[in-house]
Coordinates of C-alpha atoms in Angstrom, one line a residue:
X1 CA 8.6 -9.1 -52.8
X2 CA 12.4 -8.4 -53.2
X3 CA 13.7 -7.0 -56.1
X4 CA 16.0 -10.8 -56.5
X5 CA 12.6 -12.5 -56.5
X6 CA 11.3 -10.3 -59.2
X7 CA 14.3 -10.5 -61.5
X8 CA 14.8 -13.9 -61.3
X9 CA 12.8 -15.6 -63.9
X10 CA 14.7 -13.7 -66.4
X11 CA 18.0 -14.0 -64.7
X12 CA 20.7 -16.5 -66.9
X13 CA 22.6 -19.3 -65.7
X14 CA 26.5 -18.0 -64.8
X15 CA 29.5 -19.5 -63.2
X16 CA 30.8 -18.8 -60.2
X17 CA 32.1 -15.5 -61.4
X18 CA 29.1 -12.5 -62.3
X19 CA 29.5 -11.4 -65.6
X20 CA 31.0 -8.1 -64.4
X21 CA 33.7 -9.8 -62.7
X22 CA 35.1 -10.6 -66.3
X23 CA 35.1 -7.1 -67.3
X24 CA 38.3 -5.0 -68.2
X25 CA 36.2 -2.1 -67.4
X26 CA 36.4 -2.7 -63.2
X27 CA 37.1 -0.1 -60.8
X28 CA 40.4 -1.0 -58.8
X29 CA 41.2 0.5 -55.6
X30 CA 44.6 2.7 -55.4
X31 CA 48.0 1.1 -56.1
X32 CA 49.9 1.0 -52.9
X33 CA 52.8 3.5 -52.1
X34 CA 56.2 2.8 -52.4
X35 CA 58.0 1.8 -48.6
X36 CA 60.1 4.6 -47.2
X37 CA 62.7 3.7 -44.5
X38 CA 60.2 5.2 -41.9
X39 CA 57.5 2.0 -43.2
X40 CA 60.0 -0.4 -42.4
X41 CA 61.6 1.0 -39.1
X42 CA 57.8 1.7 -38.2
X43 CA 56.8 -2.1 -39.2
X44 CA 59.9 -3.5 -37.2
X45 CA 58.1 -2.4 -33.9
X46 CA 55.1 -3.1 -35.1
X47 CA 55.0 -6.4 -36.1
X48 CA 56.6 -7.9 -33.0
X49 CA 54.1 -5.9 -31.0
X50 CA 51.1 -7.7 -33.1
X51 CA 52.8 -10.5 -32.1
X52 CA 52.5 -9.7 -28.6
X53 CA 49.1 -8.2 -28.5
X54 CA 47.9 -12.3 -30.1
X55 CA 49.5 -14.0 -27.4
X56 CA 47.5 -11.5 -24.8
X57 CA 44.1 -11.5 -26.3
X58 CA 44.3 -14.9 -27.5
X59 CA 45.5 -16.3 -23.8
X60 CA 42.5 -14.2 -22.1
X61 CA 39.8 -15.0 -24.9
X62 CA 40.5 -19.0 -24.1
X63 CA 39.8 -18.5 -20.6
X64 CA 36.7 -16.4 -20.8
X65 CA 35.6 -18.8 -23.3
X66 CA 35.3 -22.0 -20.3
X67 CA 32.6 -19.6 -19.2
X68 CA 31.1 -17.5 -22.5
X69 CA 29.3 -20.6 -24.5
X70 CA 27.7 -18.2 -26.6
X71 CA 31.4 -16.2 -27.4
X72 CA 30.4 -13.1 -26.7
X73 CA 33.6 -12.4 -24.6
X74 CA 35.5 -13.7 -27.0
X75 CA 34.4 -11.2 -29.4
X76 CA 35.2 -8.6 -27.4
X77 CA 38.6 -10.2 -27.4
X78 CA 39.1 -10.0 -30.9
X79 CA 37.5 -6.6 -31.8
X80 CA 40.1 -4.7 -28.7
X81 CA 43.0 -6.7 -30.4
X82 CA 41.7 -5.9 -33.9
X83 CA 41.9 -1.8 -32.5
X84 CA 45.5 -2.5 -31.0
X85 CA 46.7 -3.1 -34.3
X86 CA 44.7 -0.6 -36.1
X87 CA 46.3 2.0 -33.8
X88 CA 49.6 0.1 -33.9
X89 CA 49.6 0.4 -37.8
X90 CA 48.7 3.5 -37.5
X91 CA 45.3 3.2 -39.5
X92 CA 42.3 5.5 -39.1
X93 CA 39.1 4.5 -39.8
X94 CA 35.6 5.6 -41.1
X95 CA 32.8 3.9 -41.0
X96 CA 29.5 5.0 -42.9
X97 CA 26.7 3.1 -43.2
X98 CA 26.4 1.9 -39.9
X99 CA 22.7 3.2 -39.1
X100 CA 22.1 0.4 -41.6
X101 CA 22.9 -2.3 -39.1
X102 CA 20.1 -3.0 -36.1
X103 CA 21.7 -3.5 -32.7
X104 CA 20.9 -7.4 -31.9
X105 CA 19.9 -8.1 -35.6
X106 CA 21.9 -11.0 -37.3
X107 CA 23.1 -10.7 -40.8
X108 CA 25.4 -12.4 -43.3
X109 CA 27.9 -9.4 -44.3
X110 CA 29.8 -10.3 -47.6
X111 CA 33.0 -8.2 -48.2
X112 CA 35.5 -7.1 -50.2
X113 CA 39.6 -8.5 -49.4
X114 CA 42.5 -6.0 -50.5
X115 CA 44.6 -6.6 -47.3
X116 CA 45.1 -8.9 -44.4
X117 CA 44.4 -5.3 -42.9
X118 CA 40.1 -6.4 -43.4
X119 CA 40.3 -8.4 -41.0
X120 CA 41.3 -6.1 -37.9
X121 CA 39.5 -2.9 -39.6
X122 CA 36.1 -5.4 -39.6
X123 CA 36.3 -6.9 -36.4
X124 CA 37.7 -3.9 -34.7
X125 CA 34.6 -1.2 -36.0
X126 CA 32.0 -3.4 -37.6
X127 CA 28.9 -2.4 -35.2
X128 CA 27.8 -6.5 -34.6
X129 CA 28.7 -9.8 -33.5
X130 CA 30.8 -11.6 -35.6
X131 CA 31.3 -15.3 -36.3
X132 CA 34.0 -15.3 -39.5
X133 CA 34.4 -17.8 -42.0
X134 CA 38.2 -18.2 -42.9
X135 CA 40.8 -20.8 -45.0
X136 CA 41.5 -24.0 -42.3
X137 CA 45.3 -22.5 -42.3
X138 CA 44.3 -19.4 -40.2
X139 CA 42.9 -21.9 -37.7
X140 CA 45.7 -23.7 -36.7
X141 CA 47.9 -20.3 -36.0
X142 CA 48.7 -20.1 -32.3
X143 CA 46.2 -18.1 -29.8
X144 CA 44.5 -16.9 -32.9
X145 CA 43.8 -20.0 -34.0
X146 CA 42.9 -21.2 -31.1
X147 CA 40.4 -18.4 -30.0
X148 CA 38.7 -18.8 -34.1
X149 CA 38.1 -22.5 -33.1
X150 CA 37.0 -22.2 -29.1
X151 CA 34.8 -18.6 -30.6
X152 CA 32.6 -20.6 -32.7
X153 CA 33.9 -18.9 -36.5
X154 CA 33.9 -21.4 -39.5
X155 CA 36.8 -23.2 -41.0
X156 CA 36.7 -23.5 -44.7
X157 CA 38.8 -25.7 -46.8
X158 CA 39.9 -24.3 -49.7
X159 CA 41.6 -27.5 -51.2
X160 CA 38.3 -29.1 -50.6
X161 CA 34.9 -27.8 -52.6
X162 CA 32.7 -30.5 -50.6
X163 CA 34.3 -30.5 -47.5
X164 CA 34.0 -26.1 -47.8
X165 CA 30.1 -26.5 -48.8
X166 CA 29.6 -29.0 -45.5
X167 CA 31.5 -26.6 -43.5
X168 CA 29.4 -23.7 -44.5
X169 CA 26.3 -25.6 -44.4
X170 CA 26.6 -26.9 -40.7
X171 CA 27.7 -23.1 -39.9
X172 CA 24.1 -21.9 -41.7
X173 CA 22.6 -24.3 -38.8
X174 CA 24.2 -23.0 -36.1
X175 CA 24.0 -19.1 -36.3
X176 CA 22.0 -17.9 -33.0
X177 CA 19.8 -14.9 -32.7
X178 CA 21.7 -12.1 -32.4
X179 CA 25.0 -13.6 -34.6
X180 CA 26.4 -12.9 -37.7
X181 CA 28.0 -14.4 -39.9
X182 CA 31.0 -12.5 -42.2
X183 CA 32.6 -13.9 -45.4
X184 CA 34.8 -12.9 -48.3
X185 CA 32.9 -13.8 -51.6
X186 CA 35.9 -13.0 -53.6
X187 CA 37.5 -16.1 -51.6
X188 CA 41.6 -14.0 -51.3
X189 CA 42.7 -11.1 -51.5
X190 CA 42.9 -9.1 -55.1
X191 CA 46.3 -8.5 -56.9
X192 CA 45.3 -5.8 -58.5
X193 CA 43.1 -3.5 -56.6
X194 CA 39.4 -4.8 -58.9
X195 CA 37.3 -7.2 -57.5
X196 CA 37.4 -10.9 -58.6
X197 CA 35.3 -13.1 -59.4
X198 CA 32.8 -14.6 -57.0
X199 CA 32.5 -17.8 -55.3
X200 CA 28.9 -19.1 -55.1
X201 CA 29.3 -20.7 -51.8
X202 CA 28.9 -16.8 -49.5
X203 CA 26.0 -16.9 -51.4
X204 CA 24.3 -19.8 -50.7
X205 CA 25.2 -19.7 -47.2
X206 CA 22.9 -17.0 -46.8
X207 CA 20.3 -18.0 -48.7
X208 CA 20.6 -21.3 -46.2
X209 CA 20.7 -19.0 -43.2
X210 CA 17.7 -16.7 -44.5
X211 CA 19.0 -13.7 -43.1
X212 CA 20.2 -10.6 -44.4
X213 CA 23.2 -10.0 -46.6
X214 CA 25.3 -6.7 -46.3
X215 CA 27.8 -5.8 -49.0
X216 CA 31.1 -4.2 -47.1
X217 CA 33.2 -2.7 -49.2
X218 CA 36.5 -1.9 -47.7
X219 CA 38.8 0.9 -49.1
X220 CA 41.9 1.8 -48.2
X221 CA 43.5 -1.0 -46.6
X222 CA 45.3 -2.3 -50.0
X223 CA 47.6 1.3 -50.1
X224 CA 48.3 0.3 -45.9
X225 CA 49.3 -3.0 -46.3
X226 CA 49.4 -4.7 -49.9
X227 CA 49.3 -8.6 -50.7
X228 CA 52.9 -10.2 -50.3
X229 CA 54.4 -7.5 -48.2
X230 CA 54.6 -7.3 -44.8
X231 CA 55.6 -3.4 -44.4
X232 CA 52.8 -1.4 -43.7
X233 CA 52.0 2.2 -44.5
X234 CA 49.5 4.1 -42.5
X235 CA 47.0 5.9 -43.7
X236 CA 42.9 6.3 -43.9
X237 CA 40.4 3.5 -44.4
X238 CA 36.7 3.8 -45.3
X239 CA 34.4 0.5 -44.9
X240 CA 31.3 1.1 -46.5
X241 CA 27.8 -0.9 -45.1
X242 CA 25.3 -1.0 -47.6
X243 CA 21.3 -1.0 -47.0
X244 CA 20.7 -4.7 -46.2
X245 CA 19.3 -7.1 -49.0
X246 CA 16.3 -9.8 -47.0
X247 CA 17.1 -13.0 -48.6
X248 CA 13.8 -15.1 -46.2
X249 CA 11.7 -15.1 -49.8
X250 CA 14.7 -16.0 -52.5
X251 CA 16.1 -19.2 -53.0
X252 CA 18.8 -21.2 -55.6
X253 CA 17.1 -19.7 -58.6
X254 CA 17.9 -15.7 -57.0
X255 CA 21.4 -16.8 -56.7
X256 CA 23.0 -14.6 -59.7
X257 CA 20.9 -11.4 -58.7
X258 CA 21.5 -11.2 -55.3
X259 CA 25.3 -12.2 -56.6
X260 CA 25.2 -8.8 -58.7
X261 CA 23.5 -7.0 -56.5
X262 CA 26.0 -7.5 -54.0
X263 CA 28.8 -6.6 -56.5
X264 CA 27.2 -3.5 -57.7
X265 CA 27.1 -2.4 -54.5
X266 CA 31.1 -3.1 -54.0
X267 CA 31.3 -1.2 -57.8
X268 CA 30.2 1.4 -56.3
X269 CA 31.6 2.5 -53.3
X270 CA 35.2 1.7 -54.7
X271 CA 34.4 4.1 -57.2
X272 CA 33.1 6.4 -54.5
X273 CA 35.8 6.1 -51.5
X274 CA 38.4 6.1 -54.4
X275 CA 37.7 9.4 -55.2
X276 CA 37.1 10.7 -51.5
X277 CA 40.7 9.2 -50.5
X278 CA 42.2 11.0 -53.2
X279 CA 40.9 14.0 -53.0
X280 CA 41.5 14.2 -49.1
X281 CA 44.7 13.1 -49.2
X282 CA 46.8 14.0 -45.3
X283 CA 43.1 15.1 -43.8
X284 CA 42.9 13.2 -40.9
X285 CA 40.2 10.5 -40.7
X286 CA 39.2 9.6 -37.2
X287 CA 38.1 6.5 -35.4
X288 CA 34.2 7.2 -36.0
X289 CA 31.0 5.5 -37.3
X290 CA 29.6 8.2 -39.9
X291 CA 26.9 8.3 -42.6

């Protein structure tokens, strides 16, 4: 029996925020670094080349996709233009954790969101197949758009709580063997560095899809490229995969525990890969999956 399915008769009712989320006392990730002139001369030639590098990998993913049903071309479309603009940016990335994940295994992987920069650092190194559920606004972006909707990833509403629950709840139906499913519980990304609140709806989905749920927690990618800016500055990122949580035995009544067991996990690692960054600040982090 999990340890949600234990707790849960003395769990309380909450909101859609855990009681931690309220707390003054959350860890936040690093502030950012001031831009030098090198960040913006560096971002210049960057950002026209992500440009480029969307039109590329968003032109060949549509046409594998009249002959990949199940989109497994198409992910390996995303995750080689997610590792152009990692190395573009000039972020290097550690993974550890990732002898947590089974090769062929589907899960429901819940994450953190400091930066845009998630999104390329997950689908670029996260060790699985990924179907991502993201606002309707990302959708109708050119080639990337277009790729999200022909791939099979889920478009949420945000303006809409019903129409966002349907959408999630026909995606719960449709994740194949082998599939999973990624989402960002907090809903945006922070202001501050701490983790926000929670939106239940993550949460349910899995508990809907049965599988397991992964916390990722994803440090780093705030100090590389904060909300509202668009200069970046590189620099190392850690993405932390927890021990997965089963979810087949819990249902609506687990819903809080396996909501702050997810967040303690998060708590955690910020606190953890906080302290590593730090203390190996200009070490070189390299492109690797380590423990």
């Amino acid at each position: 029996m999990s340890e949600a399915t234990t707790k849960r008769r003395d769990s309380s009712r909450q909101t859609d925020a855990t009681p931690a989320a309220e707390s003054d006392a959350e860890p936040r990730t690093a502030p950012p670094r001031k831009a030098t002139l090198i960040n913006y001369l560096h971002s210049a030639v960057a950002v026209p080349l992500i440009y480029l590098y969307t039109a590329i990998m968003g032109t060949l993913s549509l046409l594998l996709s009249l002959h990949d049903p199940e989109g497994r071309k198409q992910h390996w479309c995303a995750s080689a233009w997610s590792r152009m603009i990692v190395r573009t940016v000039g972020v290097r990335v550690c993974v550890r954790g990732a002898e947590n994940i089974r090769a062929g295994e589907s899960y429901v992987f819940l994450s953190t969101h400091q930066s845009y920069m998630d999104i390329p650092v997950m689908l670029g190194y996260l060790p699985a197949q990924l179907r991502i559920a993201a606002k309707r606004e990302v959708f109708q972006i050119p080639f990337l758009g277009w790729h999200m909707t022909r791939g099979g990833h889920i478009s949420i509403n945000r303006g809409s709580t019903t129409e966002a629950i349907a959408s999630l709840r026909r995606a719960a139906q449709e994740i194949r063997p082998g599939i999973s499913a990624f989402l960002f519980p907090e809903g945006t990304r922070t202001r501050d560095g701490s983790l926000q609140p929670f939106k239940k709806g993550g949460f349910k989905f899995a508990l809907q899809t049965t599988l397991p749920v992964v916390p990722v927690t994803i440090v780093g990618t705030r100090r590389v490229l904060p909300r509202d800016s668009f200069v970046f500055r590189p620099g190392p990122v850690e993405m932390y995969l927890d021990q997965p949580i089963p979810t087949a035995s819990l249902d609506d009544r687990d819903l809080s525990v396996l909501m702050q067991q997810v967040r303690d996990a998060m708590t955690k690692h910020f606190e953890t890969g906080g302290r590593r960054q730090g203390q190996e600040a200009g070490k070189t982090f390299s492109d690797e999956r380590s423990a």
